[in-house]
Coordinates of C-alpha atoms in Angstrom, one line a residue:
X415 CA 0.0 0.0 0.0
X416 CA 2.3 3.2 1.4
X417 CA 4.8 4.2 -0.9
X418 CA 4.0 1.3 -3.8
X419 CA 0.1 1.6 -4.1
X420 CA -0.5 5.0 -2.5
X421 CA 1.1 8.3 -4.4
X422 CA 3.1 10.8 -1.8
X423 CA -1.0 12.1 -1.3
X424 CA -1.7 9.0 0.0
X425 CA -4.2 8.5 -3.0
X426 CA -4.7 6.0 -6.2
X427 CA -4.8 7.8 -8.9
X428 CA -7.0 7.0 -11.9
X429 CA -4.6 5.5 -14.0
X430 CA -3.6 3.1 -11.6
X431 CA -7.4 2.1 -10.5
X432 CA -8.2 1.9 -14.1
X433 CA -5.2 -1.1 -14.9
X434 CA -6.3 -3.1 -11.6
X435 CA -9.7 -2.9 -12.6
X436 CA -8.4 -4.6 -16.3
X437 CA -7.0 -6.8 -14.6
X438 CA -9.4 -8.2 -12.2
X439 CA -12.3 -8.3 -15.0
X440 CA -9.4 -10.4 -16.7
X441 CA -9.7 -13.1 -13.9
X442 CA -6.3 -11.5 -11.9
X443 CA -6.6 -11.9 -7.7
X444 CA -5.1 -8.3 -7.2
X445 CA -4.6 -8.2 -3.5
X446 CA -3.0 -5.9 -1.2
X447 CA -0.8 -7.4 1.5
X448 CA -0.2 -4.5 3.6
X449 CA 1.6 -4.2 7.0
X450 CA -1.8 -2.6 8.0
X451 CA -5.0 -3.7 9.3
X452 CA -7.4 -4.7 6.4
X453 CA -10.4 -2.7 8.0
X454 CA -7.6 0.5 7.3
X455 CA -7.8 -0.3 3.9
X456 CA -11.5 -0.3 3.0
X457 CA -12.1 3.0 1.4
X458 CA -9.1 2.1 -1.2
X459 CA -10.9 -1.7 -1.8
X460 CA -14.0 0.5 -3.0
X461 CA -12.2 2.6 -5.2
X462 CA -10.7 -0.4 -7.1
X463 CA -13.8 -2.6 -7.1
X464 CA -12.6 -5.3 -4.8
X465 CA -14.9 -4.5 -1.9
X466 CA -16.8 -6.8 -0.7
X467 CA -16.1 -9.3 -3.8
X468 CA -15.8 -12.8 -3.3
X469 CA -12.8 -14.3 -4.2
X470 CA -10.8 -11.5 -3.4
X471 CA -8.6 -11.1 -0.8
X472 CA -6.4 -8.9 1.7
X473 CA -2.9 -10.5 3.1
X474 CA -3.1 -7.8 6.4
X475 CA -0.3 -7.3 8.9
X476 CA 2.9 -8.5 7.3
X477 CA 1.1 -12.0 6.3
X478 CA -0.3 -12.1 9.7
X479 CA -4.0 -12.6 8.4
X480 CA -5.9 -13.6 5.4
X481 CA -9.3 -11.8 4.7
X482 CA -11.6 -12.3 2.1
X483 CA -13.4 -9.1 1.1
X484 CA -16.5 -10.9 0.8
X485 CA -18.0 -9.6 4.4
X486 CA -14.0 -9.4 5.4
X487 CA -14.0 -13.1 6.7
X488 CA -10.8 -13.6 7.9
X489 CA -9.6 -17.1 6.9
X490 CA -5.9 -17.5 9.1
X491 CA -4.7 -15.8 11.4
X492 CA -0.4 -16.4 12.8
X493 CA -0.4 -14.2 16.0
X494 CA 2.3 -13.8 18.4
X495 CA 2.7 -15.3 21.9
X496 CA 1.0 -12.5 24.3
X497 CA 4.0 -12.9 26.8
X498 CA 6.2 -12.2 23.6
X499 CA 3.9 -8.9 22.5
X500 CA 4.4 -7.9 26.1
X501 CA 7.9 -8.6 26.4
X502 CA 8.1 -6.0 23.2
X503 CA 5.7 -3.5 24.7
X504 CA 8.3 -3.3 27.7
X505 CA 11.1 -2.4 25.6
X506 CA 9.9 0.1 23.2
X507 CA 7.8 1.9 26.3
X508 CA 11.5 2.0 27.8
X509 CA 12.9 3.7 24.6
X510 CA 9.6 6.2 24.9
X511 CA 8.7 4.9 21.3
X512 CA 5.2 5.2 19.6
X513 CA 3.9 1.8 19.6
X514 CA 1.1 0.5 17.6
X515 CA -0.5 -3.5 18.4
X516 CA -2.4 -4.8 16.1
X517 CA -5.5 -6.9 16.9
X518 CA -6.9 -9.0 14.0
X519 CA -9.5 -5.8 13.3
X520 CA -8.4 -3.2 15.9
X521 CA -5.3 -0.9 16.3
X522 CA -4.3 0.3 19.8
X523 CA -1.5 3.2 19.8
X524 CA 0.6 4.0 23.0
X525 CA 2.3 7.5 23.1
X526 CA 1.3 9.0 20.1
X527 CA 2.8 12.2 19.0
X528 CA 1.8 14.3 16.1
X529 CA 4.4 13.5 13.8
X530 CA 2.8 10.4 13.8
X531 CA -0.8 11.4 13.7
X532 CA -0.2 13.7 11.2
X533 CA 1.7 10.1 9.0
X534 CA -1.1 8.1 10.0
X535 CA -3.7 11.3 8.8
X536 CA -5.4 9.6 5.4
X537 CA -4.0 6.2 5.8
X538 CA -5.2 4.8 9.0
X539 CA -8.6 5.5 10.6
X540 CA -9.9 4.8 13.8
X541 CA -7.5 3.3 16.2
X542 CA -7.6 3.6 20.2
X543 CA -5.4 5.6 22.3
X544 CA -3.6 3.9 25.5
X545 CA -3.2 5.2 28.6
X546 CA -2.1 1.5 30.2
X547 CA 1.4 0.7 30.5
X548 CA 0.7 -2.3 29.7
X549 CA -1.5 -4.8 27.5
X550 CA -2.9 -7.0 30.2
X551 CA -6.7 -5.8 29.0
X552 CA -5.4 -7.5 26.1
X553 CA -4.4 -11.1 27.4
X554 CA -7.6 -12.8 26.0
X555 CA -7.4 -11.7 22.3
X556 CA -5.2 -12.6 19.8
X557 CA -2.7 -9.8 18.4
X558 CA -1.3 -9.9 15.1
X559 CA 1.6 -7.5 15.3
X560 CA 3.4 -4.8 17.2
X561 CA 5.7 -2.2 15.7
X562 CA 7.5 0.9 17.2
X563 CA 7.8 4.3 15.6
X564 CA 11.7 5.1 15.1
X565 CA 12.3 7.6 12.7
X566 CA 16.4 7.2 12.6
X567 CA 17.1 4.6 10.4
X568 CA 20.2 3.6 13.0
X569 CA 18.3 3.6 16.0
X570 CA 15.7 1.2 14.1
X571 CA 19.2 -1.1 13.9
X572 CA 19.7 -0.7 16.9
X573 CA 16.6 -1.3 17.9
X574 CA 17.0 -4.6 15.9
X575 CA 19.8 -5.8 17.5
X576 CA 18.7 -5.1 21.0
X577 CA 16.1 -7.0 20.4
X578 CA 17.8 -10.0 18.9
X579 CA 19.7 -9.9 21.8
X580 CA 17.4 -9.5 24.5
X581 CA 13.8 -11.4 23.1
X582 CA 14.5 -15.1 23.6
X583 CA 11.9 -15.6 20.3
X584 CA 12.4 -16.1 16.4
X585 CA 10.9 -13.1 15.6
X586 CA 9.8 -12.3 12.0
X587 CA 11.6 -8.0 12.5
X588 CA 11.3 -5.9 9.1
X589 CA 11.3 -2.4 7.9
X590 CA 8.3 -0.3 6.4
X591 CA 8.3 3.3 5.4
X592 CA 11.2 4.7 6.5
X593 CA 9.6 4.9 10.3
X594 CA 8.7 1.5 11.8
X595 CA 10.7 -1.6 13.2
X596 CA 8.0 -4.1 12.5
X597 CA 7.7 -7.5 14.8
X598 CA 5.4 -10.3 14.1
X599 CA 5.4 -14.3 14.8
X600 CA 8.0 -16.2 12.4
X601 CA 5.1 -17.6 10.9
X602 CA 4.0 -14.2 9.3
X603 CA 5.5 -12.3 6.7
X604 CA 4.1 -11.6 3.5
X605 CA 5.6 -14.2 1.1
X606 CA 4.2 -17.0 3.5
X607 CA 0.9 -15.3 3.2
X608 CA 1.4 -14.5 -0.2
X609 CA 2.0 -18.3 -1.2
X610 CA -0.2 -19.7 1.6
X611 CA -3.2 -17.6 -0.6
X612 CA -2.0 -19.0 -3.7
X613 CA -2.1 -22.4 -2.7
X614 CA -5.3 -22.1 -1.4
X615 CA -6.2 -20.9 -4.8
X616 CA -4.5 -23.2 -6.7
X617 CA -2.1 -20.7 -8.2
X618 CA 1.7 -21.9 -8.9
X619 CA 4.1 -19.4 -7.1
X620 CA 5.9 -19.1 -10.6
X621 CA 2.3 -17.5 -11.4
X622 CA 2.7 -14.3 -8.9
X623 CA 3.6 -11.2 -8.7
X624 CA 4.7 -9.6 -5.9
X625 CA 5.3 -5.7 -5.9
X626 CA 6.9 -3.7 -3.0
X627 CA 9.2 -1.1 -1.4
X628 CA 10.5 -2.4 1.9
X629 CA 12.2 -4.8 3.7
X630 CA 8.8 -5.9 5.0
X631 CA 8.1 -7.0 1.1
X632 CA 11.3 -9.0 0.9
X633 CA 10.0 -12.4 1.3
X634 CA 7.2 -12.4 -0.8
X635 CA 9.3 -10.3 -3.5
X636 CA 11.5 -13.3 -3.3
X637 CA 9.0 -15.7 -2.9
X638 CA 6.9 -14.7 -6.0
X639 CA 7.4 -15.8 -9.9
X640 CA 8.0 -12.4 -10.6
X641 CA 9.3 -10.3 -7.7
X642 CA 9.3 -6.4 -8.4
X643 CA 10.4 -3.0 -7.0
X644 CA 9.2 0.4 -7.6
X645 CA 11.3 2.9 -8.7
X646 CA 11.6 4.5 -4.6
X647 CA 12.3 1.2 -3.3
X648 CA 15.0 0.9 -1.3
X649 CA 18.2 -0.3 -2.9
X650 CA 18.5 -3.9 -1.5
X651 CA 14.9 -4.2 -2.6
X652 CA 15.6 -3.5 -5.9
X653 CA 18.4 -5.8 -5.9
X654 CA 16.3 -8.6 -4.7
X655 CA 14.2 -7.7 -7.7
X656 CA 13.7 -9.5 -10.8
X657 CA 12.6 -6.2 -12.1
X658 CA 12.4 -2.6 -11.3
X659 CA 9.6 -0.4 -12.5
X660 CA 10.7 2.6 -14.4
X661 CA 8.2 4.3 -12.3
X662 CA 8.0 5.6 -9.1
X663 CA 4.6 5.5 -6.3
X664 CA 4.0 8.5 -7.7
X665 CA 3.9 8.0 -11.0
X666 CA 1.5 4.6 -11.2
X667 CA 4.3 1.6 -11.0
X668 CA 1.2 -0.7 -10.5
X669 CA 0.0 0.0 -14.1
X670 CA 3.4 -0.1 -15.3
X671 CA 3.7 -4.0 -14.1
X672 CA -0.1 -4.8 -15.3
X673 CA 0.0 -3.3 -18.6
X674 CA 3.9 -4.9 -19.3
X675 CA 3.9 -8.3 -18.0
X676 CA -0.2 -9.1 -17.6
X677 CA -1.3 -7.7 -20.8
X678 CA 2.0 -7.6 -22.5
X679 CA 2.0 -4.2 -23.8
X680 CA 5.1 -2.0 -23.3

């Protein structure tokens, strides 16, 4: 979605709603698998006719859930062990971060800040402020992911390994937009949803296409038949690539891929 779907505006523009549409009425799945909650993504689904369709499908929270659109019935969930998310929620309250957990269709943010509002402003919707230092109000429900806003790039490493070192846990840790440190269970990232989806549809992993940005789009990048960067992504995205868009976000990369390698038309 950010930064690969979404423009700098946060918007779809027309060409690029126009190409999925093509495709989709050509019998394509086109499904975002987002680091964000599928209920975040609703207003985009309508735009490009996928909402509420059946047999299309959202991969939310780093691979972390399945959802069909259809009445968004989630079909598998991978959450983390609660001692684990609260093990997490200790460190990053220590480093004063902004920390986000992810439910399977709520958000809960601790210490927001308006940098961070003002990011989430157009993208995400609805979530709940924390004033607990803790999740124990949360023991009973499964949580899909928990990610801390960093926005130096070296602290997120450090962050990384401080957690490596401290977490006794094989986390699944990424990267998204230049702000988060990302942690979910080793069972989720986006090329296991990516190619748990396709199996379940009976598509052959040398028939997808996986487009991203981020180190959070690595594995199903590498994963997919045809693994592609846009134009912004970061460089060892684009070297994991089998090909780069010529475009940028801003400049529709998703039509760029559709029209050259669906429709075969340069």
């Amino acid at each position: 979605m950010d930064e690969t779907l979404l423009n700098d505006n946060k918007k779809i523009t027309p060409k690029t709603i126009e190409a999925v549409k093509r495709a989709t009425a050509a019998g394509v799945h086109f499904v975002p698998n987002t680091g964000r909650s599928f209920t975040s993504i609703q207003d985009n689904l309508i735009e490009l006719g996928l909402s509420q369709k059946p047999d299309q499908y959202v991969i939310s929270y780093n691979g972390a859930a399945i959802v069909e659109n259809k009445e968004n019935q989630v079909l598998q969930v991978n959450a983390l062990p609660h001692e684990i998310v609260d093990q997490l929620f200790q460190i990053g309250m220590n480093e004063n971060a902004c920390i986000h957990v992810y439910t399977v269709d709520q958000l809960y943010i601790w210490n927001m800040n308006k940098n961070e509002e003002n990011y989430l402003d157009g993208r995400v919707t609805g979530w709940h402020l924390m004033r607990e230092n803790n999740i124990k109000f949360l023991q009973d429900t499964p949580i899909t992911k928990i990610i801390f806003n960093i926005e130096e790039e070296a602290k997120r490493l450090s962050m990384q390994d401080y957690v490596n070192e401290h977490v006794e846990f094989a986390l699944n840790i990424s990267f998204s937009s230049d702000r988060y440190i990302e942690f979910n269970d080793p069972t989720a990232d986006k090329g296991q949803g990516t190619m748990a989806l396709a199996k379940k549809l009976g598509i052959k992993p040398s028939e997808v296409i996986a487009i991203g940005d981020n180190s959070n789009d690595l594995p199903m990048i590498k994963d997919a038949g045809l693994g592609v960067s846009v134009a912004n992504g970061r460089d060892f995205v684009q070297a994991a690539a089998n090909y780069v868009t010529q475009a940028d976000n801003n400049h529709d990369p998703i039509a760029e891929v559709i029209d050259k390698f669906i429709f075969n038309e340069e």
